[in-house]
Short mmCIF file of C-alpha atoms in Angstrom, two decimals:
data_model
loop_
_atom_site.label_atom_id
_atom_site.label_comp_id
_atom_site.label_asym_id
_atom_site.label_seq_id
_atom_site.Cartn_x
_atom_site.Cartn_y
_atom_site.Cartn_z
CA UNK A 1 -22.96 -7.19 26.66
CA UNK A 2 -24.92 -5.46 23.91
CA UNK A 3 -22.79 -4.40 20.90
CA UNK A 4 -23.77 -0.77 21.47
CA UNK A 5 -22.36 -0.94 25.01
CA UNK A 6 -19.16 -2.64 23.84
CA UNK A 7 -18.69 0.06 21.20
CA UNK A 8 -19.05 2.77 23.84
CA UNK A 9 -16.51 1.05 26.10
CA UNK A 10 -14.05 0.66 23.22
CA UNK A 11 -14.30 4.35 22.33
CA UNK A 12 -13.75 5.26 26.01
CA UNK A 13 -10.64 3.08 26.17
CA UNK A 14 -9.29 4.64 22.98
CA UNK A 15 -9.93 8.13 24.37
CA UNK A 16 -7.82 7.25 27.41
CA UNK A 17 -4.94 5.34 25.85
CA UNK A 18 -4.92 6.28 22.14
CA UNK A 19 -4.66 2.67 20.98
CA UNK A 20 -5.74 -0.75 22.20
CA UNK A 21 -5.19 -4.34 21.09
CA UNK A 22 -7.79 -6.95 20.18
CA UNK A 23 -6.46 -9.17 22.97
CA UNK A 24 -6.89 -6.47 25.62
CA UNK A 25 -10.41 -5.67 24.45
CA UNK A 26 -11.39 -9.33 24.37
CA UNK A 27 -10.27 -9.84 27.98
CA UNK A 28 -11.64 -6.54 29.29
CA UNK A 29 -15.02 -6.88 27.61
CA UNK A 30 -15.29 -10.67 28.02
CA UNK A 31 -15.84 -11.19 24.30
CA UNK A 32 -14.25 -13.35 21.62
CA UNK A 33 -11.54 -11.92 19.38
CA UNK A 34 -13.84 -12.41 16.39
CA UNK A 35 -16.54 -10.32 18.07
CA UNK A 36 -14.03 -7.58 18.90
CA UNK A 37 -12.77 -7.49 15.29
CA UNK A 38 -16.36 -7.05 14.09
CA UNK A 39 -16.84 -4.26 16.65
CA UNK A 40 -13.68 -2.50 15.45
CA UNK A 41 -14.74 -2.83 11.82
CA UNK A 42 -18.10 -1.25 12.69
CA UNK A 43 -16.45 1.63 14.57
CA UNK A 44 -14.09 2.18 11.66
CA UNK A 45 -17.02 2.41 9.22
CA UNK A 46 -18.74 4.89 11.52
CA UNK A 47 -15.63 7.07 11.71
CA UNK A 48 -15.29 6.57 15.49
CA UNK A 49 -11.97 4.71 15.42
CA UNK A 50 -9.43 3.40 12.98
CA UNK A 51 -9.08 -0.38 12.79
CA UNK A 52 -5.45 -1.46 12.38
CA UNK A 53 -3.68 -4.81 12.41
CA UNK A 54 -4.12 -6.31 15.87
CA UNK A 55 -6.32 -3.57 17.32
CA UNK A 56 -7.50 0.02 16.87
CA UNK A 57 -6.28 3.62 17.15
CA UNK A 58 -7.95 6.84 18.09
CA UNK A 59 -8.55 8.79 14.90
CA UNK A 60 -6.29 11.72 15.68
CA UNK A 61 -3.37 9.34 16.24
CA UNK A 62 -3.42 8.00 12.69
CA UNK A 63 0.19 8.31 11.54
CA UNK A 64 1.31 10.05 8.39
CA UNK A 65 3.90 8.49 6.14
CA UNK A 66 7.49 8.96 7.28
CA UNK A 67 9.87 10.80 4.97
CA UNK A 68 11.51 9.09 2.03
CA UNK A 69 15.02 8.82 3.48
CA UNK A 70 13.64 7.14 6.59
CA UNK A 71 11.58 4.73 4.47
CA UNK A 72 14.75 3.71 2.64
CA UNK A 73 16.07 2.33 5.96
CA UNK A 74 12.80 0.70 7.10
CA UNK A 75 12.23 -3.06 6.56
CA UNK A 76 15.05 -3.14 4.00
CA UNK A 77 15.59 -6.95 3.89
CA UNK A 78 11.86 -7.47 3.37
CA UNK A 79 11.67 -4.85 0.65
CA UNK A 80 14.66 -6.35 -1.14
CA UNK A 81 13.04 -9.80 -1.15
CA UNK A 82 9.80 -8.33 -2.46
CA UNK A 83 11.67 -6.43 -5.17
CA UNK A 84 13.57 -9.52 -6.33
CA UNK A 85 10.43 -11.68 -6.44
CA UNK A 86 8.46 -8.97 -8.24
CA UNK A 87 11.08 -8.49 -10.96
CA UNK A 88 10.75 -12.18 -11.85
CA UNK A 89 7.12 -11.57 -12.81
CA UNK A 90 8.15 -9.49 -15.82
CA UNK A 91 9.89 -10.46 -19.02
CA UNK A 92 12.10 -8.91 -21.66
CA UNK A 93 10.23 -6.36 -23.74
CA UNK A 94 7.47 -5.58 -21.21
CA UNK A 95 6.09 -2.05 -20.82
CA UNK A 96 5.11 -0.85 -17.36
CA UNK A 97 4.20 2.14 -15.26
CA UNK A 98 5.91 2.49 -11.86
CA UNK A 99 5.03 4.89 -9.08
CA UNK A 100 7.55 6.30 -6.61
CA UNK A 101 8.46 4.68 -3.31
CA UNK A 102 11.27 3.08 -1.37
CA UNK A 103 10.37 -0.42 -2.60
CA UNK A 104 10.31 0.96 -6.15
CA UNK A 105 14.00 1.81 -5.80
CA UNK A 106 14.88 -1.76 -4.84
CA UNK A 107 12.56 -3.09 -7.55
CA UNK A 108 14.26 -0.99 -10.23
CA UNK A 109 17.66 -2.50 -9.30
CA UNK A 110 16.39 -5.97 -10.21
CA UNK A 111 14.33 -4.76 -13.15
CA UNK A 112 17.52 -3.41 -14.71
CA UNK A 113 18.62 -7.01 -15.36
CA UNK A 114 15.90 -7.37 -18.02
CA UNK A 115 16.41 -6.05 -21.54
CA UNK A 116 14.11 -4.20 -23.89
CA UNK A 117 11.83 -2.81 -21.19
CA UNK A 118 9.77 0.35 -21.52
CA UNK A 119 9.34 2.05 -18.15
CA UNK A 120 7.13 5.10 -17.51
CA UNK A 121 7.63 6.51 -14.04
CA UNK A 122 7.56 9.58 -11.83
CA UNK A 123 10.29 8.14 -9.58
CA UNK A 124 13.60 9.95 -9.90
CA UNK A 125 15.55 7.36 -7.92
CA UNK A 126 14.46 4.52 -10.20
CA UNK A 127 16.02 6.25 -13.20
CA UNK A 128 19.48 5.97 -11.65
CA UNK A 129 19.25 2.18 -11.50
CA UNK A 130 17.56 1.69 -14.86
CA UNK A 131 19.86 3.93 -16.86
CA UNK A 132 22.43 1.89 -18.74
CA UNK A 133 20.21 -1.21 -18.71
CA UNK A 134 18.99 -0.67 -22.26
CA UNK A 135 15.47 0.14 -21.11
CA UNK A 136 13.47 2.91 -22.75
CA UNK A 137 12.75 5.23 -19.84
CA UNK A 138 10.13 7.97 -19.77
CA UNK A 139 10.25 10.27 -16.77
CA UNK A 140 6.90 11.98 -16.25
CA UNK A 141 7.09 15.76 -16.04
CA UNK A 142 5.41 18.07 -13.59
CA UNK A 143 6.24 19.56 -10.23
CA UNK A 144 9.18 17.92 -8.45
CA UNK A 145 8.41 16.86 -4.89
CA UNK A 146 11.71 16.66 -3.04
CA UNK A 147 10.27 14.83 -0.01
CA UNK A 148 9.37 11.82 -2.13
CA UNK A 149 11.92 12.35 -4.93
CA UNK A 150 9.08 12.27 -7.45
CA UNK A 151 7.01 14.37 -9.81
CA UNK A 152 3.36 14.95 -8.95
CA UNK A 153 0.34 17.02 -9.81
CA UNK A 154 -1.89 17.89 -12.78
CA UNK A 155 1.03 18.29 -15.22
CA UNK A 156 2.36 14.85 -14.31
CA UNK A 157 -1.05 13.28 -14.84
CA UNK A 158 -1.49 15.09 -18.15
CA UNK A 159 1.88 13.77 -19.29
CA UNK A 160 0.93 10.27 -18.16
CA UNK A 161 -2.16 10.17 -20.36
CA UNK A 162 0.09 10.12 -23.45
CA UNK A 163 1.10 6.55 -22.58
CA UNK A 164 -0.44 3.12 -22.30
CA UNK A 165 1.23 0.02 -20.88
CA UNK A 166 0.30 -3.57 -20.14
CA UNK A 167 1.42 -3.38 -16.51
CA UNK A 168 1.42 -0.97 -13.60
CA UNK A 169 3.44 -1.55 -10.42
CA UNK A 170 2.37 0.35 -7.32
CA UNK A 171 3.97 0.58 -3.87
CA UNK A 172 0.95 1.64 -1.84
CA UNK A 173 0.82 3.12 1.63
CA UNK A 174 -1.67 0.64 3.08
CA UNK A 175 -3.59 -2.50 2.28
CA UNK A 176 -7.07 -2.94 3.75
CA UNK A 177 -9.83 -5.52 3.39
CA UNK A 178 -11.61 -3.38 0.82
CA UNK A 179 -8.94 -1.36 -0.95
CA UNK A 180 -5.35 -0.31 -1.48
CA UNK A 181 -4.72 3.11 0.07
CA UNK A 182 -2.22 5.96 0.21
CA UNK A 183 -1.38 8.88 2.49
CA UNK A 184 -0.94 11.62 -0.09
CA UNK A 185 -3.82 12.88 -2.23
CA UNK A 186 -1.59 13.61 -5.23
CA UNK A 187 0.15 10.24 -5.05
CA UNK A 188 -3.21 8.46 -4.86
CA UNK A 189 -4.48 10.50 -7.80
CA UNK A 190 -1.43 9.66 -9.92
CA UNK A 191 -1.73 5.97 -9.03
CA UNK A 192 -5.36 6.00 -10.19
CA UNK A 193 -4.30 7.70 -13.42
CA UNK A 194 -1.68 5.00 -14.02
CA UNK A 195 -4.30 2.32 -13.42
CA UNK A 196 -6.56 3.90 -16.03
CA UNK A 197 -3.80 3.50 -18.65
CA UNK A 198 -2.80 -0.10 -17.85
CA UNK A 199 -4.35 -3.56 -17.77
CA UNK A 200 -2.69 -5.53 -14.97
CA UNK A 201 -1.83 -4.25 -11.49
CA UNK A 202 0.96 -5.61 -9.32
CA UNK A 203 1.16 -4.23 -5.78
CA UNK A 204 4.40 -4.34 -3.79
CA UNK A 205 3.76 -4.07 -0.05
CA UNK A 206 5.66 -5.37 2.96
CA UNK A 207 3.78 -6.64 6.02
CA UNK A 208 3.89 -3.22 7.72
CA UNK A 209 1.33 -2.03 5.15
CA UNK A 210 -1.32 -4.53 6.29
CA UNK A 211 -4.22 -2.57 7.86
CA UNK A 212 -2.03 0.51 8.28
CA UNK A 213 -4.20 3.64 8.56
CA UNK A 214 -4.34 5.71 5.39
CA UNK A 215 -6.88 8.19 4.05
CA UNK A 216 -7.00 8.11 0.25
CA UNK A 217 -8.30 5.12 -1.67
CA UNK A 218 -6.36 4.13 -4.78
CA UNK A 219 -8.43 1.16 -5.95
CA UNK A 220 -10.61 -1.67 -4.65
CA UNK A 221 -8.92 -5.00 -4.02
CA UNK A 222 -10.80 -6.42 -6.98
CA UNK A 223 -8.63 -4.23 -9.26
CA UNK A 224 -5.42 -5.83 -7.96
CA UNK A 225 -4.06 -8.78 -9.94
CA UNK A 226 -1.01 -9.64 -7.86
CA UNK A 227 0.28 -8.75 -4.41
CA UNK A 228 3.96 -9.36 -3.69
CA UNK A 229 4.70 -9.25 0.03
CA UNK A 230 7.14 -10.68 2.56
CA UNK A 231 4.78 -12.65 4.78
CA UNK A 232 1.28 -14.10 4.75
CA UNK A 233 -1.40 -11.46 5.45
CA UNK A 234 -3.54 -11.89 8.59
CA UNK A 235 -6.57 -14.18 8.16
CA UNK A 236 -9.18 -11.47 7.60
CA UNK A 237 -7.06 -9.79 4.93
CA UNK A 238 -6.06 -13.10 3.37
CA UNK A 239 -9.74 -13.99 2.97
CA UNK A 240 -10.51 -10.59 1.43
CA UNK A 241 -7.69 -11.02 -1.06
CA UNK A 242 -8.86 -14.53 -1.95
CA UNK A 243 -12.42 -13.31 -2.45
CA UNK A 244 -11.16 -10.50 -4.69
CA UNK A 245 -9.19 -12.96 -6.82
CA UNK A 246 -5.79 -11.49 -5.95
CA UNK A 247 -2.75 -13.72 -6.45
CA UNK A 248 -0.58 -13.42 -3.31
CA UNK A 249 3.14 -14.02 -3.79
CA UNK A 250 5.22 -14.40 -0.61
CA UNK A 251 8.85 -13.42 -1.14
#
């Protein structure tokens, strides 16, 4: 079957069912899984579908990020392992930016065991765990966003530009072959601003973030120094990370 015809059939199947797996497409279209993955990548680039781990979704079914309280109950054992492994990457006296997220909360619990840290963050929840640890803590100002328990917006970014740090730790919304992504425009913008003020980037992302649909690009994979996750990424993503020179740490 010509690729153009396969693409048309895939779009038709997505229109009917909303989502479809690579395995189903391979059987239905009598094509290899590798061919189907290339087809899905092409449709994703053309804006006709969204390629996700193990298959594809119709564009209008791309999920938005669930609320913060729900995220604090999602994949908790995995996030705790990631947080513990990530904290071991830093040493006494380090200075780092941290964004806001559920994994950030767990990370801050372990980070509090280090002394002499300087932490610049927009994450309200992280302050609770870091206070009393002896760390110098700078909470970025700006508009408080209750849904994410964070500060965001132009005032937050203006405040951020007063600081520089060796490290930045981000808990992104999604990890793709080409980039780390987020769901919220203001969160993505603040993450980019943090990156501009730091040298090394450590990304904390559990396996649910692999190929998850998201809209706003934070940075290309080549900007990432380390990824701390709970399981090995799928082969296509693992190869992209290797090619980008990203150190992958499995917690």
